[in-house]
Amino acid sequence: APIDVPGDYVRFRMAEMDPPPEVHAELARLSSVAIAREEAAAAEMSAPYKKYLTEVANRARAAHEKAAALVASPPAVPPPPLPVSRVHCTELSLARFRKEFCSRIEPVVITGLGPHLTEDGERGADLRWLFKHGATKKVAVTHDNAHVSSILAMADTEVLNLGTHLRRVLPLDKPNLDPADTGFGTRDGDGTYLYDCAIPLKLPSLLSSIRIPRYFAHDFLQRTRHTHAFTASWPSLFVAAPHTKSSLHVDQWRGNFWMAMVRGTKRWSLFHADDVHLLSPDYTRGTLDPSFPRMHEMDAIRKEAAEKRDTDGKDDGNITWTDTAPESTSQKKTTSPFTGPHPFLPFARRWDVDLQAGEVLFVPSGFPHVVHNLDVTVSFAGNYVDESNLDAALRDMELLGNKYGESMEKSWKAIDELYFDLEEEVFVDDVLEPKQLVVKYEDYFGGKAGFWGAQDW
């Protein structure tokens, strides 16, 4: 009997492929969430907010339809893991970065900038600059690895001096206990995380001590006539205890993202923006970007299920093909490629990379991502807008204005009025020295450095 997907989007016969229960359950869940979001949008009386909720419903419905389409016509095997290019800054011009990585939606790790990221040069990882300029400033730190969840509670947070947080976490590398160790989680500072703290707003005394990678100095958010909600949001500071994690998430309004590592190593997993529907997305909370299950739990569950199949000697679930030509009617799918919990996860395009001290990562617009801090880490980062994501960012900002009202509408309008002409952009093709590839915050703020040429520094 055929399986009917609501909306008659796809149909397939059990004689051709018999999806396991997990597939039926996931399609049913995605459909149920979409229906609930559609009902919420239909019931909303406020026209602006209704527009926002309708877009949420559309995204929930699209997730279901895309997943159903994959089941109807699956690839033979999941895509292989994708490597993240590592390029030394002396081989990566500003123009090449924008044309080859930003515009083509390709993540990249930029190396060679480490000695120039802070005022302390080669000794930036010693964190003297951070103690000197920020030790007495109050920050909100989460505990119990709270950021691994999509939603935080006030009970997950404590306010303390940045210096106190630093002195608490830095000893946790000596030794760096494995999470499976019985002593892990018992030490003062285990599981604590200063996450995405806006330096211009919360720690302005730090601004003189850090340098912004020039690859992101053309940020359109810094070019507006009027200030807006994101004028002073970045860079932001991250200080994490070993083995803390983030949730799997998509950054707001499809912002491009960059991170400069000063100390430690962060393990990143990135997924293509077009593969959100494969990550068990949940639009129940009614936001433009969904929540997701915990990434480390999804990976662990799938690994456990795979090991059990191997132990039991069962078929691995991959499609088996005959040796006939693809056009032959005798070719037949004999088993489903979707196995185990979160059955679509292996089909998402995935990049895994360890970002080390002195390196800078670029994450393209809309990429779901998750982070595991392998040791004590200190980094700063930012979201930004340029020609690669301007339209998508403006679309989401307008919708956020429909939800949050006048303040957010003003921010959208301030950015929407921005005049952008690719012909007038400054694309520096020259290969510059590493010291020329970072800028002071005062030159980043307001967009000044974004118009510098090869000789401006």
XYZ file of C-alpha atoms in Angstrom:
457
model
C 0.000 0.000 0.000
C 1.275 3.504 -0.734
C 2.245 5.870 2.048
C 0.461 9.177 1.552
C 2.331 12.249 2.723
C 0.002 15.194 3.521
C -0.282 17.428 0.504
C 0.392 14.475 -1.814
C 3.981 15.626 -1.958
C 5.384 12.155 -2.551
C 4.188 8.576 -2.685
C 6.221 5.426 -2.686
C 5.327 1.743 -2.510
C 6.356 -0.576 0.248
C 7.206 -3.154 -2.420
C 10.026 -0.885 -3.601
C 11.325 0.229 -0.216
C 10.219 -0.465 3.303
C 11.386 2.389 5.545
C 12.081 1.396 9.133
C 9.843 2.651 11.950
C 12.221 5.524 12.719
C 11.555 7.020 9.289
C 7.789 6.815 9.689
C 8.093 8.356 13.147
C 10.297 11.225 11.986
C 8.066 12.062 9.011
C 5.025 11.950 11.286
C 6.746 14.230 13.815
C 7.782 16.752 11.165
C 4.258 16.760 9.748
C 2.687 17.173 13.186
C 4.915 20.142 14.003
C 4.118 21.743 10.641
C 0.385 21.334 11.203
C 0.649 22.879 14.675
C 2.604 25.861 13.304
C 0.065 26.327 10.509
C -2.765 26.307 13.022
C -0.951 28.852 15.202
C -0.441 31.151 12.215
C -4.072 30.827 11.141
C -5.295 31.705 14.654
C -3.087 34.807 15.073
C -5.072 38.072 14.868
C -2.172 40.540 14.631
C -1.323 40.965 10.943
C 2.420 41.607 11.429
C 2.896 38.718 13.836
C 0.769 36.515 11.607
C 3.261 37.155 8.804
C 6.078 35.987 11.074
C 4.226 32.869 12.220
C 3.280 32.028 8.643
C 6.945 31.985 7.665
C 7.728 29.711 10.622
C 4.956 27.395 9.461
C 6.279 27.468 5.901
C 9.744 26.472 7.089
C 8.321 23.666 9.216
C 6.305 22.407 6.260
C 9.317 22.645 3.949
C 11.360 20.537 6.392
C 8.730 17.811 6.239
C 8.403 17.912 2.468
C 12.158 17.824 1.872
C 12.590 14.871 4.220
C 9.723 13.030 2.516
C 11.269 13.717 -0.885
C 14.558 12.201 0.276
C 12.751 9.060 1.420
C 10.998 8.816 -1.935
C 14.229 9.109 -3.898
C 17.210 8.436 -1.659
C 20.844 8.470 -2.736
C 22.655 5.153 -2.661
C 24.934 6.152 0.187
C 25.295 9.149 2.517
C 27.763 11.848 1.480
C 31.290 11.498 2.880
C 32.540 13.900 5.574
C 33.797 17.121 4.018
C 37.168 18.690 4.808
C 37.476 22.306 5.902
C 40.205 24.048 3.921
C 43.061 25.530 5.931
C 44.668 28.498 4.182
C 47.557 30.593 5.485
C 46.764 34.295 5.529
C 49.782 35.052 3.294
C 48.110 32.937 0.598
C 44.604 34.323 1.064
C 43.938 37.818 -0.227
C 40.907 39.715 1.016
C 39.390 39.503 -2.468
C 39.948 35.763 -2.741
C 38.289 35.186 0.624
C 35.120 37.019 -0.404
C 34.945 35.470 -3.876
C 36.072 31.934 -3.122
C 34.662 31.265 0.329
C 31.945 33.829 1.214
C 30.219 33.887 -2.150
C 30.541 30.154 -2.690
C 29.270 29.342 0.811
C 32.375 27.430 1.830
C 33.780 27.275 5.380
C 37.495 27.923 5.805
C 40.111 28.078 8.548
C 42.558 30.967 8.159
C 45.959 30.395 9.747
C 48.884 32.668 10.503
C 47.069 35.487 12.297
C 47.685 34.249 15.841
C 50.499 36.659 16.799
C 48.369 39.612 15.719
C 45.015 38.909 17.380
C 45.762 40.673 20.675
C 47.983 43.453 21.973
C 50.272 40.833 23.524
C 51.348 39.443 20.171
C 52.931 35.986 20.363
C 51.935 35.729 24.025
C 48.218 36.309 23.534
C 47.398 32.839 24.862
C 48.864 33.828 28.244
C 45.782 36.046 28.639
C 47.578 38.937 30.320
C 45.608 41.302 28.092
C 42.363 39.737 29.305
C 43.253 39.980 32.988
C 44.621 43.502 32.583
C 41.568 44.983 30.877
C 38.700 42.760 32.032
C 39.394 40.969 35.317
C 37.174 43.240 37.428
C 34.251 43.367 34.987
C 31.027 41.509 35.736
C 29.946 38.750 33.330
C 27.159 36.174 33.237
C 28.531 32.631 33.206
C 26.488 29.473 32.717
C 27.222 26.311 34.681
C 26.458 22.590 34.419
C 27.171 22.691 30.676
C 23.865 24.501 30.227
C 24.604 25.741 26.705
C 24.249 22.233 25.346
C 20.473 22.830 25.513
C 18.539 24.999 23.078
C 16.849 26.930 25.894
C 18.539 28.461 28.935
C 17.020 29.323 32.303
C 18.076 32.012 34.763
C 18.945 29.226 37.192
C 21.672 28.136 34.767
C 23.542 31.457 35.129
C 25.661 33.203 37.748
C 27.145 36.716 37.656
C 30.763 37.110 38.739
C 33.972 38.922 37.857
C 35.626 37.818 34.635
C 38.873 37.378 36.560
C 37.143 34.997 38.950
C 35.878 32.920 36.064
C 39.344 32.826 34.492
C 41.064 31.799 37.710
C 38.474 29.082 38.169
C 38.711 27.490 34.712
C 42.396 27.823 33.849
C 43.542 25.118 36.331
C 41.100 22.647 34.760
C 43.666 21.823 32.070
C 45.985 20.408 34.776
C 44.926 17.728 34.249
C 42.245 17.927 31.577
C 39.946 15.188 32.842
C 38.011 13.032 30.441
C 34.235 13.420 30.937
C 34.110 9.702 31.745
C 36.498 10.203 34.683
C 34.789 9.919 38.061
C 36.329 13.233 39.123
C 34.952 15.161 36.168
C 32.215 17.574 37.186
C 33.303 17.692 40.820
C 35.882 20.472 40.503
C 35.052 24.137 40.910
C 34.525 25.515 37.415
C 33.708 22.263 35.615
C 30.911 22.875 33.116
C 31.137 26.690 33.214
C 30.972 28.806 30.062
C 31.107 32.515 29.312
C 29.239 32.469 26.048
C 28.864 35.166 23.400
C 29.408 38.167 25.703
C 29.197 41.376 23.604
C 32.510 43.134 24.183
C 31.443 46.633 23.005
C 28.418 46.573 25.312
C 29.567 44.519 28.300
C 33.382 44.677 28.246
C 34.344 47.835 26.339
C 37.663 48.065 28.203
C 38.816 45.047 26.176
C 38.339 46.685 22.774
C 41.763 48.279 22.648
C 43.467 44.937 23.288
C 42.013 42.834 20.477
C 42.248 43.005 16.693
C 39.525 42.168 14.195
C 40.566 39.955 11.265
C 40.400 42.243 8.240
C 38.626 39.559 6.224
C 35.423 40.655 7.972
C 35.997 44.415 8.156
C 33.686 45.028 5.181
C 30.719 44.117 7.426
C 27.646 45.920 6.057
C 26.239 46.223 9.596
C 28.935 48.818 10.273
C 28.037 51.005 7.271
C 24.588 52.223 8.237
C 23.655 55.883 8.777
C 21.702 55.050 11.903
C 22.622 52.849 14.827
C 20.660 49.644 15.177
C 20.307 46.624 17.438
C 23.515 45.042 16.087
C 25.774 48.074 15.772
C 27.747 47.161 18.903
C 26.974 43.472 19.329
C 30.343 42.155 18.152
C 32.985 41.032 18.654
C 31.847 38.871 21.541
C 33.927 36.928 24.050
C 33.881 33.198 24.835
C 35.726 31.637 27.794
C 34.965 27.956 28.334
C 35.874 25.146 30.699
C 37.059 21.855 29.155
C 34.374 19.669 27.558
C 31.639 22.267 27.604
C 29.506 22.263 24.500
C 27.093 24.488 22.638
C 23.722 23.454 21.344
C 23.345 22.672 17.663
C 21.918 25.919 16.318
C 21.629 28.358 13.421
C 22.715 31.945 14.032
C 19.989 34.597 13.916
C 18.914 36.164 10.604
C 21.304 34.018 8.548
C 24.370 35.921 9.732
C 27.798 34.937 8.486
C 30.021 34.038 11.434
C 33.713 34.211 12.269
C 35.715 33.153 15.308
C 39.311 33.939 16.295
C 40.873 31.395 18.685
C 43.282 32.816 21.242
C 43.732 29.788 23.505
C 42.793 26.104 23.378
C 40.973 24.004 20.807
C 37.317 23.944 19.810
C 35.925 20.999 17.866
C 33.395 22.282 15.350
C 30.741 20.400 13.416
C 29.085 22.336 10.603
C 26.148 21.376 8.392
C 25.066 22.855 5.094
C 22.284 25.428 5.326
C 20.159 23.467 2.857
C 20.243 20.334 5.027
C 18.420 21.616 8.118
C 15.567 19.193 7.458
C 17.935 16.241 7.962
C 18.928 17.223 11.508
C 15.637 16.402 13.285
C 14.616 20.087 13.391
C 11.847 21.195 15.721
C 9.874 24.387 15.065
C 7.648 23.899 18.122
C 9.050 26.959 19.875
C 7.750 29.118 17.014
C 11.007 30.739 15.878
C 12.389 31.191 12.364
C 15.258 28.852 13.140
C 14.411 25.520 14.733
C 15.841 23.865 17.773
C 17.629 20.542 17.357
C 18.384 17.542 19.563
C 21.743 17.603 21.307
C 24.390 16.832 18.711
C 26.610 14.661 20.902
C 23.574 12.617 21.895
C 22.484 12.149 18.275
C 25.982 10.984 17.336
C 26.201 8.677 20.358
C 22.777 7.112 19.767
C 23.557 6.440 16.123
C 26.967 4.986 16.981
C 25.404 2.701 19.585
C 22.728 1.546 17.127
C 25.355 0.845 14.446
C 27.479 -1.160 16.878
C 24.428 -3.175 17.897
C 23.639 -3.963 14.260
C 27.237 -5.106 13.746
C 27.137 -7.255 16.881
C 23.803 -8.800 15.909
C 25.084 -9.437 12.415
C 22.201 -7.621 10.798
C 22.257 -5.851 7.452
C 23.715 -2.379 7.726
C 20.696 -0.871 6.011
C 22.462 0.517 2.963
C 20.817 0.268 -0.424
C 21.917 -2.717 -2.484
C 21.921 -2.294 -6.250
C 22.067 -4.849 -9.072
C 24.851 -4.513 -11.646
C 22.449 -3.471 -14.367
C 22.372 -0.004 -15.896
C 20.479 2.680 -13.958
C 17.813 2.773 -16.655
C 17.114 -0.941 -16.357
C 13.792 -1.931 -14.893
C 15.495 -4.836 -13.174
C 17.416 -2.481 -10.909
C 15.796 -2.417 -7.500
C 16.328 -0.971 -4.089
C 16.375 -3.896 -1.716
C 16.686 -2.187 1.659
C 16.251 1.271 3.085
C 19.348 3.444 3.526
C 17.728 5.068 6.561
C 18.580 3.207 9.727
C 18.446 3.819 13.430
C 17.473 6.918 15.424
C 17.642 10.267 13.613
C 17.608 8.348 10.309
C 18.288 11.344 8.057
C 21.322 12.677 9.938
C 23.956 10.788 7.875
C 22.642 12.421 4.685
C 23.411 15.962 5.825
C 26.582 17.465 4.387
C 28.920 17.763 7.347
C 32.259 19.406 8.081
C 34.220 18.555 11.255
C 37.275 20.588 12.212
C 39.384 21.324 15.282
C 39.974 25.083 15.529
C 43.247 25.699 17.312
C 44.857 28.687 18.990
C 45.851 31.365 16.488
C 43.374 30.205 13.850
C 40.268 31.953 12.507
C 37.157 30.125 11.292
C 34.559 31.369 8.807
C 31.082 29.787 9.023
C 28.753 30.630 6.112
C 25.269 32.042 6.513
C 22.606 29.648 7.744
C 24.950 26.759 8.593
C 23.780 24.800 11.656
C 26.797 24.305 13.896
C 27.846 22.926 17.244
C 31.016 23.292 19.315
C 32.863 21.097 21.824
C 35.595 22.800 23.844
C 38.335 20.179 24.112
C 40.222 22.130 26.779
C 40.129 25.618 28.320
C 39.323 27.923 25.425
C 39.329 31.684 24.940
C 38.091 33.208 21.713
C 36.250 36.173 20.267
C 33.848 36.178 17.379
C 31.173 37.991 15.417
C 28.276 37.787 13.013
C 28.282 39.950 9.913
C 26.477 40.725 6.678
C 27.886 41.211 3.206
C 26.853 40.547 -0.381
C 26.775 36.795 0.241
C 23.905 36.904 2.752
C 22.398 40.406 2.561
C 19.068 39.398 1.017
C 18.524 36.480 3.400
C 19.497 38.583 6.413
C 17.152 41.415 5.469
C 14.289 38.998 4.915
C 14.670 37.530 8.399
C 15.234 40.920 10.034
C 12.006 42.206 8.528
C 10.170 39.194 9.899
C 11.749 39.733 13.313
C 10.426 43.295 13.146
C 6.956 41.833 12.598
C 7.400 39.871 15.815
C 9.261 42.263 18.119
C 7.911 45.592 16.983
C 9.305 49.093 16.518
C 12.843 48.652 17.825
C 13.571 45.697 15.554
C 11.765 47.354 12.643
C 14.088 50.353 12.965
C 17.091 48.052 12.863
C 15.826 46.371 9.734
C 15.131 49.712 8.073
C 18.568 51.059 9.023
C 20.195 48.126 7.246
C 17.671 47.900 4.398
C 18.388 51.454 3.273
C 22.055 50.568 2.825
C 23.176 51.134 -0.738
C 25.304 48.301 -2.038
C 26.986 48.246 -5.419
C 29.418 45.432 -6.061
C 31.282 47.625 -8.536
C 32.084 50.109 -5.780
C 33.380 47.526 -3.311
C 37.089 47.487 -2.512
C 38.452 44.037 -3.377
C 42.113 43.848 -2.392
C 43.783 41.225 -4.555
C 47.255 41.870 -3.159
C 48.685 39.352 -0.739
C 49.286 41.295 2.478
C 51.509 40.713 5.470
C 49.796 39.093 8.474
C 50.080 42.311 10.507
C 48.134 44.107 7.756
C 45.321 41.573 7.963
C 44.006 42.659 11.364
C 42.479 46.002 12.328
C 41.799 47.857 15.544
C 38.207 48.005 16.711
C 38.158 51.779 16.171
C 38.832 51.169 12.465
C 36.323 48.316 12.251
C 33.534 50.254 13.974
C 31.702 52.375 11.429
C 33.082 50.414 8.479
C 36.194 52.517 7.874
C 38.596 49.590 7.381
C 36.224 47.946 4.924
C 37.173 50.544 2.316
C 40.916 50.357 2.831
C 43.143 49.483 -0.079
C 46.337 47.438 -0.114
C 48.440 50.319 1.226
C 46.030 51.405 3.951
C 46.960 50.078 7.367
